[in-house]
Amino acid sequence: MPSSPRSGRRPGPTGTRDEILRAARAAFAADGYGATSLRGVARDAGVDPALVIHFFGSKAGLFTAAVGWPFDPEDEMRRVVAGGPGSIGINLARMFVRHWEDERDRSPIVAVLHVATGDPAGAALMREYLVEHLLRPLIAGLGTDQPELRAGMIVSQLIGLGLTRYVLGYEPLASAPADTVVELLAGGIQRVVDEPIANL
Amino acid sequence: MPSSPRSGRRPGPTGTRDEILRAARAAFAADGYGATSLRGVARDAGVDPALVIHFFGSKAGLFTAAVGWPFDPEDEMRRVVAGGPGSIGINLARMFVRHWEDERDRSPIVAVLHVATGDPAGAALMREYLVEHLLRPLIAGLGTDQPELRAGMIVSQLIGLGLTRYVLGYEPLASAPADTVVELLAGGIQRVVDEPIANL
């Protein structure tokens, strides 16, 4: 049933959308990414599940909107691997730096990291989201042995650099030009793509 | 002045030590690492500065105790670089994995990361501590060009792997044997030590 019981009016489209996002944030925080369903969020928000699909497309879209994520990571990751394994290093470094340079993209990523370091449920939320929407397309595009392990080493380099440069503000990394950071990252990532595991 | 005004008794040694730690946590959180002084903490705790030195040795020792850090990172880092640049990769990977494997060491590190992702003051606290007590001895031991930039790339790999394996619990990295993780890390770190910056 629609909310806004105090006014007695059905909420307009904006109110309904906000109501869904509020219910989604509460559900993701309480139950984690995996255990949250579109149907459950719709029920909590008092709307039809079809309306959630109408506004957000999918669970990933709902999460993206709930944390204020202004891009579609799955779509971007598919473009990163589209050129084949040989260009994953440079493509991924470019995509990563572009988003972290943008304050609107960076804030929700840091907020998710804060939640992830706060308690195990927050960590599970971030892990499940990462695996489903960033790592799955990366793993599919690696085309090597042990792609899951390699993807983990790659994502750890990205998270680490994001924290060190953009959150901690460690110098001279924090003030280095974006192009320099792309180069520094690209080589390390490409090495994890190319080298035999024993040589990493 | 000593606390415990309700009982009218001067606190015993344990009470005084706890009082100092409480004052230190409040000061580090409010003012950051750089702006917090032993003298100020002593004043807040109502004790003589000499007593703070007696209990904790230095500001680093006080911070270490305040966050519950059960090891001396500066001392460990000096041992990491003692064998020369050629063994920094393996030595640093071993030290890092040993501490992250131990729940008592890991918890305060994750707590500091949580604070660092929470607001700019928390980030500054972690950065200043890292720079002064982990990065300065590492930079001194690198013996190459651009040691500060290299140290930043190295610490970003360590932070990233710690988050991905131990906090997010990403598989198969989370369940990989500790020795495997040491090997995976050591190669990436040694490469940042050895290669010309243009090749990174």
Coordinates of C-alpha atoms in Angstrom, one line a residue:
Chain A
M1 CA 0.0 0.0 0.0
P2 CA 1.2 3.5 -0.7
S3 CA 2.8 5.4 2.2
S4 CA 2.3 9.0 3.4
P5 CA -0.5 8.0 5.8
R6 CA -0.4 11.4 7.5
S7 CA -1.5 13.4 4.5
G8 CA -3.9 10.7 3.3
R9 CA -2.7 11.3 -0.3
R10 CA -1.0 8.8 -2.5
P11 CA 2.7 10.0 -3.0
G12 CA 3.5 11.3 -6.4
P13 CA 6.1 9.6 -8.6
T14 CA 9.1 11.3 -6.8
G15 CA 7.8 10.4 -3.4
T16 CA 7.3 6.8 -4.4
R17 CA 10.8 6.5 -5.9
D18 CA 12.3 8.0 -2.7
E19 CA 10.2 5.6 -0.6
I20 CA 11.6 2.6 -2.6
L21 CA 15.2 3.9 -2.1
R22 CA 14.6 4.3 1.6
A23 CA 13.3 0.8 1.9
A24 CA 16.2 -0.5 -0.3
R25 CA 18.9 1.1 1.8
A26 CA 17.3 -0.3 5.0
A27 CA 17.1 -3.8 3.5
F28 CA 20.6 -3.8 2.0
A29 CA 22.0 -2.6 5.3
A30 CA 20.1 -5.2 7.4
D31 CA 20.1 -8.2 5.1
G32 CA 23.1 -7.7 2.8
Y33 CA 23.1 -7.7 -1.0
G34 CA 22.4 -11.4 -1.6
A35 CA 19.4 -11.7 0.8
T36 CA 17.7 -8.5 -0.4
S37 CA 15.0 -9.1 -3.0
L38 CA 13.2 -6.6 -5.2
R39 CA 9.9 -8.2 -4.0
G40 CA 10.8 -7.6 -0.4
V41 CA 11.9 -4.0 -1.0
A42 CA 8.6 -3.4 -2.9
R43 CA 6.6 -4.8 0.0
D44 CA 8.5 -2.7 2.5
A45 CA 7.9 0.4 0.4
G46 CA 4.2 -0.5 -0.1
V47 CA 4.4 -0.6 -3.9
D48 CA 4.0 -3.2 -6.6
P49 CA 7.3 -5.0 -7.6
A50 CA 6.7 -3.9 -11.2
L51 CA 7.1 -0.3 -10.1
V52 CA 10.6 -1.1 -8.7
I53 CA 11.5 -2.7 -12.0
H54 CA 10.1 0.3 -13.8
F55 CA 12.2 2.8 -11.8
F56 CA 15.5 0.8 -11.4
G57 CA 15.5 -2.1 -13.9
S58 CA 17.1 -4.7 -11.6
K59 CA 18.5 -5.3 -8.2
A60 CA 21.9 -4.0 -9.3
G61 CA 20.2 -0.9 -10.6
L62 CA 18.4 -0.5 -7.3
F63 CA 21.6 -0.8 -5.3
T64 CA 23.4 1.6 -7.6
A65 CA 20.7 4.1 -7.0
A66 CA 20.5 3.4 -3.3
V67 CA 24.2 4.2 -2.7
G68 CA 24.1 7.1 -5.2
W69 CA 26.3 5.3 -7.7
P70 CA 26.2 7.4 -10.8
F71 CA 27.4 4.8 -13.3
D72 CA 26.7 1.2 -14.3
P73 CA 29.8 -0.8 -13.3
E74 CA 28.7 -3.9 -15.1
D75 CA 28.3 -2.1 -18.4
E76 CA 31.7 -0.4 -17.9
M77 CA 33.5 -3.6 -17.1
R78 CA 32.1 -5.3 -20.2
R79 CA 33.7 -2.5 -22.2
V80 CA 37.0 -2.9 -20.3
V81 CA 37.4 -6.5 -21.4
A82 CA 35.9 -6.0 -24.9
G83 CA 39.4 -5.4 -26.5
G84 CA 40.7 -8.7 -25.3
P85 CA 43.1 -9.6 -22.4
G86 CA 46.0 -7.6 -23.8
S87 CA 44.3 -4.3 -23.2
I88 CA 42.7 -5.0 -19.8
G89 CA 45.5 -3.2 -17.9
I90 CA 45.2 0.1 -19.6
N91 CA 41.4 0.0 -20.0
L92 CA 40.7 -0.9 -16.4
A93 CA 43.2 1.7 -15.1
R94 CA 41.5 4.4 -17.2
M95 CA 38.0 3.5 -16.1
F96 CA 39.1 3.3 -12.5
V97 CA 40.9 6.7 -12.5
R98 CA 38.1 8.4 -14.4
H99 CA 35.6 7.5 -11.7
W100 CA 37.8 8.1 -8.7
E101 CA 38.7 11.5 -10.1
D102 CA 35.1 12.5 -10.1
E103 CA 33.9 13.5 -6.6
R104 CA 30.3 12.4 -7.3
D105 CA 31.5 8.9 -8.2
R106 CA 34.1 8.7 -5.4
S107 CA 31.9 9.6 -2.5
P108 CA 29.6 6.6 -2.8
I109 CA 32.5 4.2 -3.3
V110 CA 34.2 5.5 -0.1
A111 CA 30.9 5.3 1.7
V112 CA 30.6 1.6 0.7
L113 CA 34.2 1.0 1.9
H114 CA 33.3 2.7 5.2
V115 CA 30.4 0.4 5.6
A116 CA 32.5 -2.6 4.6
T117 CA 35.1 -1.9 7.2
G118 CA 32.4 -1.4 9.9
D119 CA 31.0 -4.9 10.3
P120 CA 30.9 -8.3 8.6
A121 CA 27.4 -7.6 7.1
G122 CA 28.8 -4.4 5.4
A123 CA 31.7 -6.4 4.1
A124 CA 29.4 -9.1 2.7
L125 CA 27.3 -6.4 1.0
M126 CA 30.3 -4.9 -0.8
R127 CA 31.8 -8.4 -1.6
E128 CA 28.6 -9.7 -3.1
Y129 CA 28.1 -6.5 -5.2
L130 CA 31.7 -6.5 -6.4
V131 CA 31.6 -10.2 -7.3
E132 CA 28.3 -10.0 -9.2
H133 CA 28.8 -6.7 -11.0
L134 CA 32.5 -6.0 -11.4
L135 CA 34.4 -9.3 -11.0
R136 CA 32.1 -11.6 -13.0
P137 CA 32.5 -9.7 -16.3
L138 CA 36.3 -9.3 -15.5
I139 CA 36.7 -13.0 -14.8
A140 CA 34.9 -13.9 -18.0
G141 CA 37.2 -11.6 -20.0
L142 CA 40.5 -12.7 -18.6
G143 CA 40.8 -15.9 -20.7
T144 CA 43.6 -17.4 -18.5
D145 CA 44.0 -20.0 -15.8
Q146 CA 42.8 -19.1 -12.3
P147 CA 40.9 -16.1 -13.4
E148 CA 39.1 -15.7 -10.0
L149 CA 42.4 -15.5 -8.1
R150 CA 43.8 -13.0 -10.7
A151 CA 40.6 -10.9 -10.5
G152 CA 41.0 -10.7 -6.7
M153 CA 44.6 -9.5 -7.1
I154 CA 43.5 -6.9 -9.6
V155 CA 40.6 -5.6 -7.6
S156 CA 42.9 -5.4 -4.5
Q157 CA 45.3 -3.2 -6.5
L158 CA 42.4 -0.9 -7.5
I159 CA 40.9 -0.6 -4.0
G160 CA 44.4 -0.1 -2.5
L161 CA 45.3 2.7 -4.9
G162 CA 41.9 4.4 -4.5
L163 CA 42.3 4.4 -0.7
T164 CA 46.0 5.6 -0.8
R165 CA 45.6 8.3 -3.3
Y166 CA 42.1 9.6 -2.9
V167 CA 41.1 8.8 0.7
L168 CA 44.4 8.9 2.7
G169 CA 45.8 11.6 0.3
Y170 CA 49.3 10.1 0.5
E171 CA 51.9 12.3 -1.3
P172 CA 53.3 12.3 -3.9
L173 CA 50.6 9.8 -5.1
A174 CA 47.7 12.1 -4.3
S175 CA 49.0 15.0 -6.4
A176 CA 50.4 13.0 -9.3
P177 CA 48.6 13.7 -12.6
A178 CA 45.8 11.3 -13.4
D179 CA 47.7 10.1 -16.5
T180 CA 50.7 9.1 -14.3
V181 CA 48.4 7.1 -12.1
V182 CA 46.8 5.4 -15.1
E183 CA 50.3 4.3 -16.2
L184 CA 51.4 3.2 -12.8
L185 CA 48.2 1.1 -12.4
A186 CA 48.0 -0.3 -15.9
G187 CA 51.4 -2.1 -15.8
G188 CA 50.7 -3.8 -12.4
I189 CA 47.2 -4.9 -13.6
Q190 CA 48.4 -6.2 -17.0
R191 CA 51.2 -8.2 -15.2
V192 CA 48.5 -10.0 -13.2
V193 CA 46.6 -10.7 -16.4
D194 CA 49.6 -12.0 -18.3
E195 CA 52.1 -13.7 -16.0
P196 CA 52.0 -17.4 -14.9
I197 CA 50.6 -17.4 -11.4
A198 CA 53.9 -18.8 -10.1
N199 CA 55.7 -15.7 -11.4
L200 CA 53.3 -13.2 -9.7
Chain B
M1 CA 44.3 16.7 38.3
P2 CA 43.5 13.0 38.8
S3 CA 40.0 11.8 38.0
S4 CA 37.6 9.6 40.0
P5 CA 36.1 12.6 41.7
R6 CA 33.2 10.5 42.9
S7 CA 35.3 8.2 45.1
G8 CA 37.6 11.0 46.2
R9 CA 40.6 8.6 45.8
R10 CA 43.5 9.0 43.4
P11 CA 43.3 6.4 40.7
G12 CA 45.8 3.5 41.0
P13 CA 48.3 2.9 38.2
T14 CA 45.8 1.0 36.0
G15 CA 43.2 3.7 36.4
T16 CA 45.8 6.4 35.4
R17 CA 46.9 4.4 32.4
D18 CA 43.3 4.0 31.2
E19 CA 42.7 7.6 31.8
I20 CA 45.6 8.6 29.6
L21 CA 44.4 6.2 26.9
R22 CA 40.9 7.7 27.0
A23 CA 42.3 11.2 26.7
A24 CA 44.6 10.1 23.9
R25 CA 41.8 8.5 21.8
A26 CA 39.7 11.6 22.2
A27 CA 42.6 13.9 21.2
F28 CA 43.7 11.8 18.2
A29 CA 40.1 11.6 17.0
A30 CA 39.5 15.4 17.4
D31 CA 42.8 16.8 16.4
G32 CA 44.5 14.1 14.2
Y33 CA 47.9 12.5 14.7
G34 CA 50.1 15.5 13.9
A35 CA 48.3 18.0 16.1
T36 CA 48.1 15.8 19.2
S37 CA 50.8 16.2 21.7
L38 CA 51.9 14.1 24.7
R39 CA 51.8 17.3 26.8
G40 CA 48.1 18.0 25.7
V41 CA 47.1 14.4 26.4
A42 CA 48.7 14.5 29.8
R43 CA 46.9 17.7 30.6
D44 CA 43.6 16.3 29.5
A45 CA 44.2 13.2 31.6
G46 CA 45.3 15.3 34.6
V47 CA 48.7 13.7 34.9
D48 CA 52.3 14.7 34.5
P49 CA 53.7 14.4 30.9
A50 CA 56.6 12.3 32.4
L51 CA 54.0 9.7 33.4
V52 CA 52.8 9.4 29.7
I53 CA 56.4 8.8 28.6
H54 CA 56.8 6.3 31.4
F55 CA 53.8 4.3 30.3
F56 CA 54.0 4.6 26.5
G57 CA 57.5 5.8 25.6
S58 CA 56.5 8.2 22.7
K59 CA 53.6 9.6 20.8
A60 CA 53.8 6.6 18.4
G61 CA 53.7 4.2 21.4
L62 CA 50.7 6.1 22.8
F63 CA 48.8 5.9 19.5
T64 CA 49.7 2.2 19.1
A65 CA 48.3 1.6 22.6
A66 CA 45.3 3.8 22.0
V67 CA 44.2 1.9 18.9
G68 CA 45.1 -1.4 20.5
W69 CA 48.0 -2.1 18.1
P70 CA 49.9 -5.0 19.5
F71 CA 53.1 -4.5 17.6
D72 CA 55.6 -1.8 16.8
P73 CA 55.4 -1.1 13.1
E74 CA 58.4 1.1 12.9
D75 CA 60.6 -1.5 14.5
E76 CA 59.2 -4.2 12.1
M77 CA 59.7 -2.0 9.1
R78 CA 63.3 -1.5 10.0
R79 CA 63.8 -5.2 10.0
V80 CA 62.0 -5.5 6.6
V81 CA 64.6 -3.2 4.9
A82 CA 67.6 -4.5 6.8
G83 CA 68.5 -7.1 4.2
G84 CA 68.7 -4.5 1.4
P85 CA 66.3 -3.6 -1.4
G86 CA 66.5 -7.1 -3.0
S87 CA 64.6 -8.7 -0.2
I88 CA 62.0 -6.0 0.6
G89 CA 59.3 -7.8 -1.4
I90 CA 59.5 -11.1 0.4
N91 CA 60.2 -9.6 3.9
L92 CA 57.4 -7.0 3.6
A93 CA 54.9 -9.6 2.3
R94 CA 55.8 -12.0 5.2
M95 CA 55.4 -9.2 7.9
F96 CA 52.2 -8.0 6.4
V97 CA 50.6 -11.5 6.2
R98 CA 51.7 -12.4 9.7
H99 CA 49.9 -9.5 11.2
W100 CA 46.8 -9.7 9.1
E101 CA 46.5 -13.4 9.8
D102 CA 46.3 -12.6 13.6
E103 CA 42.9 -11.5 14.6
R104 CA 44.3 -9.3 17.5
D105 CA 46.5 -7.4 15.0
R106 CA 43.9 -7.2 12.2
S107 CA 41.0 -5.7 14.3
P108 CA 42.8 -2.4 15.1
I109 CA 44.0 -2.1 11.5
V110 CA 40.5 -2.5 10.2
A111 CA 39.2 -0.1 12.8
V112 CA 41.7 2.5 11.6
L113 CA 40.6 1.9 8.0
H114 CA 37.0 2.4 9.1
V115 CA 37.9 5.7 10.7
A116 CA 39.9 6.7 7.7
T117 CA 37.0 6.2 5.3
G118 CA 34.6 8.0 7.6
D119 CA 35.8 11.6 7.3
P120 CA 38.9 13.6 6.3
A121 CA 40.2 13.9 9.9
G122 CA 40.2 10.1 10.2
A123 CA 42.0 9.9 6.8
A124 CA 44.6 12.4 8.0
L125 CA 45.2 10.5 11.2
M126 CA 45.9 7.3 9.3
R127 CA 48.0 9.0 6.7
E128 CA 50.2 10.8 9.2
Y129 CA 50.7 7.6 11.2
L130 CA 51.5 5.6 8.1
V131 CA 53.9 8.1 6.8
E132 CA 55.8 8.6 10.0
H133 CA 56.0 5.0 11.2
L134 CA 55.8 2.7 8.2
L135 CA 56.6 4.7 5.1
R136 CA 59.6 6.7 6.4
P137 CA 61.7 3.6 7.2
L138 CA 60.6 2.0 4.0
I139 CA 61.5 5.0 1.9
A140 CA 64.9 5.2 3.6
G141 CA 65.5 1.5 2.7
L142 CA 64.4 1.6 -0.9
G143 CA 67.6 3.1 -2.2
T144 CA 66.1 4.0 -5.6
D145 CA 64.8 7.1 -7.5
Q146 CA 61.4 8.3 -6.5
P147 CA 61.2 6.3 -3.3
E148 CA 58.2 8.2 -1.9
L149 CA 56.1 7.3 -5.0
R150 CA 57.2 3.7 -5.0
A151 CA 56.4 3.5 -1.2
G152 CA 52.9 4.8 -2.0
M153 CA 52.4 2.1 -4.7
I154 CA 53.7 -0.6 -2.3
V155 CA 51.5 0.5 0.6
S156 CA 48.5 0.6 -1.7
Q157 CA 49.0 -3.0 -2.7
L158 CA 49.2 -4.0 1.0
I159 CA 46.1 -2.1 2.0
G160 CA 44.2 -3.4 -1.0
L161 CA 45.1 -7.0 -0.4
G162 CA 44.3 -6.7 3.3
L163 CA 40.8 -5.4 2.5
T164 CA 40.1 -7.9 -0.3
R165 CA 41.3 -11.0 1.5
Y166 CA 40.6 -10.3 5.2
V167 CA 37.8 -7.7 5.2
L168 CA 35.7 -8.4 2.1
G169 CA 36.6 -12.1 2.2
Y170 CA 36.7 -12.4 -1.6
E171 CA 37.2 -16.0 -2.7
P172 CA 39.5 -17.7 -3.7
L173 CA 41.8 -15.1 -2.2
A174 CA 40.3 -15.3 1.3
S175 CA 40.8 -19.1 1.6
A176 CA 44.2 -19.3 -0.1
P177 CA 47.0 -20.5 2.2
A178 CA 49.0 -17.7 3.8
D179 CA 52.2 -18.9 2.0
T180 CA 50.4 -18.4 -1.4
V181 CA 49.4 -14.9 -0.4
V182 CA 53.0 -14.1 0.6
E183 CA 54.2 -15.2 -2.8
L184 CA 51.5 -13.3 -4.7
L185 CA 52.3 -10.1 -2.8
A186 CA 56.1 -10.4 -2.8
G187 CA 56.5 -10.4 -6.5
G188 CA 54.3 -7.4 -7.0
I189 CA 56.1 -5.4 -4.3
Q190 CA 59.6 -6.4 -5.5
R191 CA 58.6 -5.2 -9.0
V192 CA 57.8 -1.8 -7.6
V193 CA 61.1 -1.7 -5.8
D194 CA 63.2 -2.8 -8.8
E195 CA 61.7 -1.6 -12.1
P196 CA 62.3 1.9 -13.6
I197 CA 59.2 4.0 -12.8
A198 CA 58.4 4.2 -16.6
N199 CA 58.0 0.4 -16.7
L200 CA 55.7 0.2 -13.7

